[in-house]
């Protein structure tokens, strides 16, 4: 679900519209992955581990190599995130380099994807495509029939309560939970009988995408990796703020009454203030993230990223509007209102294949670095076999051949994906499978 139209960003201390569900999904770690079937299933979202690929042809190993040092990087996150009403299975993969020298922090170009890279894998799902065709045909047939009046539903009836939906109607499916795609809040009654009976496979079976390729005889098998963890999802909520007593006669407009009907109203009634003493951007970031400190990923397709610090990324994505000319005489004195930053992703390069604009999809959070570091330390402390110990020593020698320590120090990584989710060959023809790199912007810190 895209954010509200008024996506102005600013740094006020108070956030209006609290105690509501936002349009952001939060990804949190949920225990170690030990089952071989889950490790090989591309529909199981994960932190660390090795990738489970969707394309039948294994992607080139260079996809995971740092563009600065050319070393293979560790997989940070893999997410199962198909688009709504798309016949394509879809997963997003993100790799990061832990060599400090590769974590350049100066200038706009240093924020582009070089030591952190994101790829999307697509694969045509024949079974689900057939199901979609039947749904579309049934909707077209229903459109020419006279509309029947239906009794008004009782909003307090337990039988009609539907779980909160995620962006683009995927619900809990977004990070690989076993939730059928047909469980979206808007459910046509005429789609629940004939279509379902025609298919012997359930929605869950249609949407489960087991990886086709195997890593046994592949360079990916020996690639450096962090211990694999499940990545689960939950909705973001903003807690209730204390009510302020107002003088008699003063009225306050409740942002929940916003006619636009958006769930995320945290951007309303904020005014940006410039400050040379405090990075208000970072303070707002820590306040928002503090509501759910375990979050490793924020997912909001076509949404608005949460900036980490005042840097060139903020200036590019949230530019200040042109300032009015200052008065030169006392007679022309005017009060200049505080400037407001508006989200403007026009600086993001378009998709190089279909030329469509790229949209914000998700961002990696600071806690992910802690989770990966802690998991790596636990894996090294556990009892290893001689073969595992030998491989670990070889891996460490390769990592530290330059004598440099390793560790990621970024603040947040913003991923922007093709808005059309195109699956095209280099010559522009439709392809049943594709492997495409997307744009990553990095905010390194304060």
Coordinates of C-alpha atoms in Angstrom, one line a residue:
X1 CA 0.0 0.0 0.0
X2 CA 1.6 3.3 -1.0
X3 CA 1.8 6.1 1.6
X4 CA -0.4 9.0 1.8
X5 CA 0.0 11.7 -0.9
X6 CA 1.2 14.2 1.7
X7 CA 4.6 12.5 2.1
X8 CA 6.4 15.5 3.4
X9 CA 9.2 14.6 5.8
X10 CA 10.5 16.6 8.8
X11 CA 12.0 16.3 12.2
X12 CA 9.4 17.4 14.8
X13 CA 9.6 15.7 18.2
X14 CA 5.9 14.7 18.3
X15 CA 4.3 12.3 15.8
X16 CA 0.7 12.7 15.1
X17 CA -1.7 9.8 14.6
X18 CA -0.1 7.4 17.0
X19 CA -1.4 4.0 18.1
X20 CA -2.3 3.1 14.5
X21 CA -0.9 0.5 12.1
X22 CA 1.4 1.9 9.5
X23 CA 1.8 0.6 5.9
X24 CA 5.3 -0.7 6.8
X25 CA 6.1 -4.4 7.4
X26 CA 9.0 -5.1 9.8
X27 CA 11.3 -8.1 9.3
X28 CA 12.7 -9.6 12.5
X29 CA 15.0 -12.6 13.2
X30 CA 13.1 -15.7 14.2
X31 CA 15.5 -18.5 15.1
X32 CA 18.1 -20.6 13.3
X33 CA 17.2 -22.5 10.1
X34 CA 18.3 -26.1 10.4
X35 CA 15.8 -27.9 8.0
X36 CA 17.4 -28.7 4.7
X37 CA 14.1 -28.2 2.9
X38 CA 13.7 -24.6 4.2
X39 CA 17.3 -23.8 3.3
X40 CA 16.5 -24.9 -0.3
X41 CA 13.2 -23.1 -0.5
X42 CA 13.2 -19.7 -2.2
X43 CA 9.9 -18.9 -0.5
X44 CA 11.5 -19.0 2.9
X45 CA 12.9 -15.6 3.7
X46 CA 16.1 -15.5 5.7
X47 CA 18.9 -13.6 7.2
X48 CA 22.3 -14.9 6.3
X49 CA 23.0 -18.3 4.9
X50 CA 23.3 -19.2 1.2
X51 CA 20.8 -18.0 -1.4
X52 CA 18.0 -20.3 -2.7
X53 CA 17.6 -19.2 -6.3
X54 CA 14.4 -18.9 -8.4
X55 CA 15.9 -18.9 -11.9
X56 CA 16.6 -22.4 -13.2
X57 CA 19.9 -21.3 -14.6
X58 CA 22.2 -20.5 -11.6
X59 CA 23.1 -16.7 -11.6
X60 CA 26.7 -15.9 -12.2
X61 CA 28.8 -16.0 -9.0
X62 CA 30.0 -12.5 -9.7
X63 CA 26.6 -11.2 -8.7
X64 CA 27.8 -11.5 -5.1
X65 CA 31.2 -9.8 -5.6
X66 CA 32.0 -6.4 -4.2
X67 CA 32.4 -3.8 -6.9
X68 CA 35.3 -2.3 -5.0
X69 CA 37.5 -5.2 -3.8
X70 CA 36.0 -7.9 -6.1
X71 CA 35.8 -10.3 -3.2
X72 CA 32.7 -12.5 -2.8
X73 CA 30.3 -11.0 -0.2
X74 CA 28.0 -12.6 2.4
X75 CA 24.3 -12.8 1.8
X76 CA 22.6 -10.4 4.2
X77 CA 18.9 -11.0 3.5
X78 CA 16.8 -13.0 1.1
X79 CA 13.1 -12.1 0.9
X80 CA 10.2 -13.7 -0.8
X81 CA 8.1 -10.8 -2.1
X82 CA 6.0 -11.4 -5.2
X83 CA 3.9 -8.6 -6.6
X84 CA 0.1 -8.7 -6.3
X85 CA -1.7 -10.4 -9.2
X86 CA 1.6 -11.2 -10.9
X87 CA 2.3 -14.7 -12.4
X88 CA 5.9 -14.4 -11.5
X89 CA 7.5 -15.9 -8.4
X90 CA 9.8 -13.2 -7.0
X91 CA 12.6 -13.1 -4.4
X92 CA 14.9 -10.2 -3.4
X93 CA 18.6 -10.9 -2.5
X94 CA 21.0 -8.5 -0.8
X95 CA 24.8 -9.0 -0.3
X96 CA 27.2 -6.8 1.7
X97 CA 31.0 -6.5 1.9
X98 CA 32.5 -6.4 5.4
X99 CA 35.9 -5.0 4.4
X100 CA 36.2 -1.6 6.0
X101 CA 38.2 -0.1 3.1
X102 CA 35.2 -0.8 0.8
X103 CA 32.8 1.2 3.0
X104 CA 33.5 4.6 1.4
X105 CA 31.6 7.4 3.0
X106 CA 32.4 10.5 1.0
X107 CA 30.1 12.0 -1.7
X108 CA 26.9 11.0 -3.4
X109 CA 28.6 8.4 -5.6
X110 CA 29.9 6.6 -2.6
X111 CA 26.3 6.0 -1.6
X112 CA 25.4 4.1 -4.8
X113 CA 25.5 0.3 -4.8
X114 CA 29.2 -0.8 -4.7
X115 CA 29.9 -2.7 -1.5
X116 CA 26.2 -3.6 -1.0
X117 CA 24.3 -5.1 -3.9
X118 CA 20.6 -6.1 -4.4
X119 CA 19.2 -8.5 -7.1
X120 CA 15.7 -9.7 -7.8
X121 CA 15.1 -13.2 -9.2
X122 CA 11.9 -13.9 -11.2
X123 CA 10.4 -17.1 -12.4
X124 CA 7.1 -17.7 -14.3
X125 CA 4.6 -19.7 -12.2
X126 CA 2.5 -21.7 -14.7
X127 CA 0.0 -23.0 -12.1
X128 CA -0.6 -19.7 -10.5
X129 CA -0.8 -17.9 -13.9
X130 CA -3.7 -20.3 -14.8
X131 CA -5.4 -19.5 -11.6
X132 CA -5.1 -15.7 -12.2
X133 CA -6.5 -16.1 -15.7
X134 CA -9.6 -17.8 -14.3
X135 CA -10.0 -15.1 -11.7
X136 CA -9.7 -12.4 -14.3
X137 CA -12.2 -14.1 -16.6
X138 CA -14.7 -14.5 -13.7
X139 CA -14.3 -10.8 -12.8
X140 CA -15.0 -9.8 -16.4
X141 CA -18.1 -12.0 -16.5
X142 CA -19.3 -10.6 -13.3
X143 CA -18.9 -7.0 -14.5
X144 CA -21.6 -7.4 -17.1
X145 CA -24.1 -8.8 -14.7
X146 CA -26.5 -6.5 -12.8
X147 CA -25.2 -5.5 -9.4
X148 CA -27.0 -7.3 -6.5
X149 CA -27.6 -5.4 -3.3
X150 CA -26.0 -7.0 -0.3
X151 CA -26.9 -6.5 3.4
X152 CA -24.6 -4.3 5.4
X153 CA -22.1 -6.4 7.3
X154 CA -21.8 -6.1 11.1
X155 CA -18.4 -4.7 11.8
X156 CA -18.3 -6.4 15.2
X157 CA -19.0 -9.9 13.8
X158 CA -16.1 -12.2 14.5
X159 CA -16.8 -14.2 11.3
X160 CA -15.9 -11.3 9.1
X161 CA -12.7 -10.1 10.8
X162 CA -9.9 -10.3 8.3
X163 CA -6.2 -10.1 9.2
X164 CA -4.4 -6.9 8.5
X165 CA -3.2 -6.9 5.0
X166 CA 0.4 -6.1 3.9
X167 CA 1.4 -3.8 1.0
X168 CA -0.1 -4.9 -2.4
X169 CA -2.4 -7.4 -0.8
X170 CA 0.1 -10.1 0.1
X171 CA -0.7 -10.3 3.8
X172 CA 1.7 -12.5 5.7
X173 CA 2.8 -14.1 2.5
X174 CA 5.4 -11.4 1.9
X175 CA 8.2 -13.0 3.9
X176 CA 7.3 -16.6 3.1
X177 CA 4.7 -17.3 5.8
X178 CA 2.3 -20.0 4.7
X179 CA -0.7 -17.7 4.0
X180 CA -2.8 -18.1 0.8
X181 CA -2.8 -15.1 -1.5
X182 CA -6.6 -15.2 -1.6
X183 CA -6.7 -14.0 2.0
X184 CA -6.6 -10.4 1.1
X185 CA -9.2 -8.1 2.7
X186 CA -11.1 -7.6 -0.6
X187 CA -12.5 -11.0 -1.4
X188 CA -15.2 -11.4 -4.2
X189 CA -17.7 -14.0 -3.2
X190 CA -18.0 -15.4 -6.7
X191 CA -14.3 -16.3 -6.7
X192 CA -14.4 -18.8 -3.8
X193 CA -16.2 -21.7 -5.4
X194 CA -15.7 -22.7 -9.1
X195 CA -12.1 -21.5 -9.3
X196 CA -11.0 -23.3 -6.2
X197 CA -12.7 -26.5 -7.1
X198 CA -11.0 -26.5 -10.5
X199 CA -7.6 -26.5 -9.0
X200 CA -6.5 -29.5 -6.9
X201 CA -3.6 -27.6 -5.6
X202 CA -4.1 -25.1 -2.8
X203 CA -3.0 -21.5 -2.9
X204 CA -0.2 -22.4 -0.6
X205 CA 1.1 -25.1 -2.9
X206 CA 0.9 -22.8 -5.9
X207 CA 2.9 -20.1 -4.2
X208 CA 5.6 -22.2 -2.6
X209 CA 8.6 -21.9 -4.8
X210 CA 11.2 -24.5 -4.1
X211 CA 14.6 -23.6 -5.5
X212 CA 15.3 -25.5 -8.8
X213 CA 19.1 -25.2 -8.7
X214 CA 21.3 -27.0 -6.3
X215 CA 24.4 -25.6 -4.7
X216 CA 26.2 -28.9 -4.3
X217 CA 28.5 -28.5 -7.4
X218 CA 28.5 -24.7 -7.4
X219 CA 30.9 -21.9 -6.3
X220 CA 28.0 -20.6 -4.2
X221 CA 28.4 -23.6 -1.9
X222 CA 31.9 -22.4 -0.8
X223 CA 30.9 -18.7 -0.6
X224 CA 31.4 -16.9 2.7
X225 CA 28.2 -16.9 4.7
X226 CA 26.6 -16.0 8.0
X227 CA 24.5 -18.5 10.0
X228 CA 21.0 -18.7 8.4
X229 CA 18.1 -17.3 10.4
X230 CA 14.4 -17.2 9.7
X231 CA 13.1 -13.7 8.8
X232 CA 9.5 -13.3 10.1
X233 CA 7.3 -10.3 9.6
X234 CA 5.0 -8.1 11.7
X235 CA 3.2 -4.8 11.1
X236 CA 4.6 -1.6 12.5
X237 CA 2.5 0.2 15.1
X238 CA 3.1 3.7 16.6
X239 CA 2.2 3.8 20.3
X240 CA -0.3 6.2 21.8
X241 CA 1.1 9.6 22.7
X242 CA 0.0 11.3 25.9
X243 CA -2.8 13.8 25.4
X244 CA -2.1 17.4 25.9
X245 CA -4.6 19.6 27.8
X246 CA -5.7 22.5 25.6
X247 CA -7.2 25.9 26.6
X248 CA -11.0 26.2 26.3
X249 CA -12.2 26.8 22.8
X250 CA -9.1 25.3 21.1
X251 CA -9.9 22.6 18.6
X252 CA -7.5 19.9 17.2
X253 CA -8.1 18.1 13.9
X254 CA -7.6 14.4 14.4
X255 CA -5.3 13.1 11.7
X256 CA -7.2 9.8 11.8
X257 CA -10.1 11.7 10.1
X258 CA -7.9 12.3 7.1
X259 CA -10.2 11.8 4.1
X260 CA -7.4 10.1 2.2
X261 CA -7.9 7.0 4.4
X262 CA -4.3 6.0 4.7
X263 CA -3.2 3.9 7.7
X264 CA 0.2 5.6 8.1
X265 CA -0.4 9.1 9.3
X266 CA 2.9 9.6 11.0
X267 CA 4.0 12.2 8.5
X268 CA 1.1 14.6 9.1
X269 CA 1.6 17.9 11.0
X270 CA 5.3 18.0 11.0
X271 CA 7.6 20.9 10.3
X272 CA 11.2 20.6 9.4
X273 CA 13.7 22.8 11.4
X274 CA 17.3 23.3 10.4
X275 CA 19.7 22.8 13.3
X276 CA 23.5 23.0 13.4
X277 CA 23.8 21.4 16.8
X278 CA 21.7 18.1 16.6
X279 CA 21.1 15.8 13.7
X280 CA 17.3 15.8 14.0
X281 CA 17.1 13.3 11.2
X282 CA 19.0 10.7 13.2
X283 CA 17.0 11.5 16.4
X284 CA 13.7 10.9 14.5
X285 CA 15.2 7.7 13.0
X286 CA 16.1 6.3 16.5
X287 CA 12.7 7.3 17.9
X288 CA 10.8 5.6 15.1
X289 CA 12.9 2.4 15.2
X290 CA 12.8 2.3 19.0
X291 CA 9.2 1.2 18.9
X292 CA 10.4 -2.1 17.6
X293 CA 14.1 -2.5 18.3
X294 CA 14.4 -6.0 16.8
X295 CA 13.6 -4.9 13.2
X296 CA 16.2 -5.8 10.6
X297 CA 14.2 -4.9 7.6
X298 CA 11.5 -2.2 6.8
X299 CA 9.4 -3.2 3.8
X300 CA 7.0 -0.7 2.1
X301 CA 6.7 -1.1 -1.7
X302 CA 6.3 2.3 -3.3
X303 CA 6.5 3.8 0.1
X304 CA 8.8 6.4 1.7
X305 CA 12.1 5.4 3.2
X306 CA 13.1 6.4 6.7
X307 CA 16.3 8.5 6.5
X308 CA 19.1 7.7 8.9
X309 CA 21.2 10.9 8.9
X310 CA 21.7 14.3 7.3
X311 CA 23.9 13.5 4.3
X312 CA 23.9 13.6 0.6
X313 CA 21.3 10.8 0.4
X314 CA 18.8 12.9 2.5
X315 CA 19.5 15.9 0.3
X316 CA 18.8 13.9 -2.9
X317 CA 15.7 12.1 -1.7
X318 CA 14.2 14.8 0.5
X319 CA 15.4 18.1 -1.0
X320 CA 14.5 21.4 0.5
X321 CA 12.2 23.6 -1.6
X322 CA 13.6 26.8 -3.0
X323 CA 13.8 29.5 -0.3
X324 CA 11.9 32.8 -0.9
X325 CA 14.1 35.9 -1.3
X326 CA 14.9 37.6 2.0
X327 CA 13.4 41.1 2.5
X328 CA 15.9 44.0 2.1
X329 CA 13.9 46.6 4.0
X330 CA 12.0 46.8 7.3
X331 CA 8.8 47.7 5.4
X332 CA 9.0 44.4 3.5
X333 CA 9.6 42.3 6.5
X334 CA 7.8 39.0 6.4
X335 CA 7.8 35.9 8.5
X336 CA 9.3 32.9 6.6
X337 CA 7.6 29.6 7.5
X338 CA 9.7 26.6 8.3
X339 CA 10.8 24.7 5.2
X340 CA 9.4 21.2 4.7
X341 CA 11.3 18.4 3.0
X342 CA 9.3 16.4 0.4
X343 CA 10.2 12.9 -0.7
X344 CA 11.3 13.1 -4.3
X345 CA 13.0 9.9 -5.8
X346 CA 13.6 11.5 -9.2
X347 CA 17.4 11.2 -8.6
X348 CA 17.2 7.4 -8.6
X349 CA 18.2 6.0 -12.0
X350 CA 15.5 4.2 -14.0
X351 CA 15.5 0.5 -14.8
X352 CA 18.1 0.0 -17.5
X353 CA 16.1 -2.7 -19.2
X354 CA 12.5 -1.4 -19.5
X355 CA 13.3 2.3 -18.7
X356 CA 10.6 2.4 -16.0
X357 CA 11.1 4.4 -12.8
X358 CA 12.4 2.6 -9.8
X359 CA 10.5 2.8 -6.5
X360 CA 11.5 2.3 -2.9
X361 CA 10.9 -1.2 -1.8
X362 CA 12.7 -1.9 1.5
X363 CA 15.7 -0.9 3.7
X364 CA 18.1 -2.8 5.9
X365 CA 18.3 -1.6 9.5
X366 CA 21.3 -1.2 11.9
X367 CA 20.1 -4.2 14.0
X368 CA 20.8 -6.5 11.1
X369 CA 24.5 -5.8 11.6
X370 CA 24.3 -6.8 15.2
X371 CA 22.3 -10.0 14.4
X372 CA 24.8 -11.1 11.8
X373 CA 27.7 -10.3 14.0
X374 CA 26.2 -12.2 17.0
X375 CA 25.2 -15.1 14.9
X376 CA 28.7 -15.3 13.4
X377 CA 30.3 -15.3 16.8
X378 CA 28.0 -18.0 18.1
X379 CA 28.8 -20.2 15.1
X380 CA 32.5 -19.9 15.7
X381 CA 32.1 -20.8 19.4
X382 CA 30.1 -23.9 18.8
X383 CA 31.9 -27.3 18.6
X384 CA 33.1 -27.9 15.0
X385 CA 34.2 -31.0 13.2
X386 CA 37.7 -31.2 11.8
X387 CA 36.4 -30.5 8.3
X388 CA 34.3 -27.5 9.4
X389 CA 37.3 -26.1 11.4
X390 CA 39.6 -26.5 8.3
X391 CA 37.1 -24.6 6.1
X392 CA 36.6 -21.9 8.7
X393 CA 40.4 -21.4 8.9
X394 CA 40.7 -21.2 5.2
X395 CA 37.9 -18.7 5.0
X396 CA 39.4 -16.5 7.7
X397 CA 42.8 -16.6 6.0
X398 CA 41.2 -15.4 2.7
X399 CA 39.3 -12.7 4.5
X400 CA 42.2 -11.4 6.5
X401 CA 45.0 -11.7 3.9
X402 CA 45.2 -7.9 3.7
X403 CA 45.6 -7.7 7.4
X404 CA 42.3 -5.7 7.7
X405 CA 39.6 -6.3 10.3
X406 CA 36.1 -7.0 9.0
X407 CA 32.8 -5.5 9.9
X408 CA 29.9 -3.6 8.5
X409 CA 29.3 -0.1 9.8
X410 CA 26.5 1.3 7.7
X411 CA 23.4 2.9 9.2
X412 CA 20.8 1.9 6.6
X413 CA 20.6 0.6 3.1
X414 CA 17.8 1.7 0.8
X415 CA 16.7 -0.6 -2.0
X416 CA 14.9 0.7 -5.1
X417 CA 13.4 -1.7 -7.5
X418 CA 11.8 -1.6 -11.0
X419 CA 8.2 -0.4 -10.7
X420 CA 7.1 -2.7 -13.5
X421 CA 9.0 -5.7 -12.1
X422 CA 10.0 -6.4 -15.7
X423 CA 11.2 -9.8 -16.9
X424 CA 12.8 -9.0 -20.2
X425 CA 15.9 -10.1 -22.1
X426 CA 18.6 -7.6 -23.0
X427 CA 16.9 -7.2 -26.4
X428 CA 13.5 -6.4 -24.8
X429 CA 11.7 -9.7 -25.2
X430 CA 9.5 -11.3 -22.5
X431 CA 11.4 -13.9 -20.5
X432 CA 10.1 -16.6 -18.2
X433 CA 13.0 -16.1 -15.9
X434 CA 15.2 -13.2 -15.1
X435 CA 18.0 -12.0 -12.8
X436 CA 18.3 -8.2 -12.5
X437 CA 20.3 -5.9 -10.2
X438 CA 18.6 -3.0 -8.5
X439 CA 19.8 0.2 -7.0
X440 CA 21.0 0.4 -3.4
X441 CA 21.7 3.7 -1.6
X442 CA 23.7 3.6 1.7
X443 CA 23.6 6.0 4.6
X444 CA 26.8 5.3 6.5
X445 CA 26.2 7.0 9.8
X446 CA 26.3 10.2 11.7

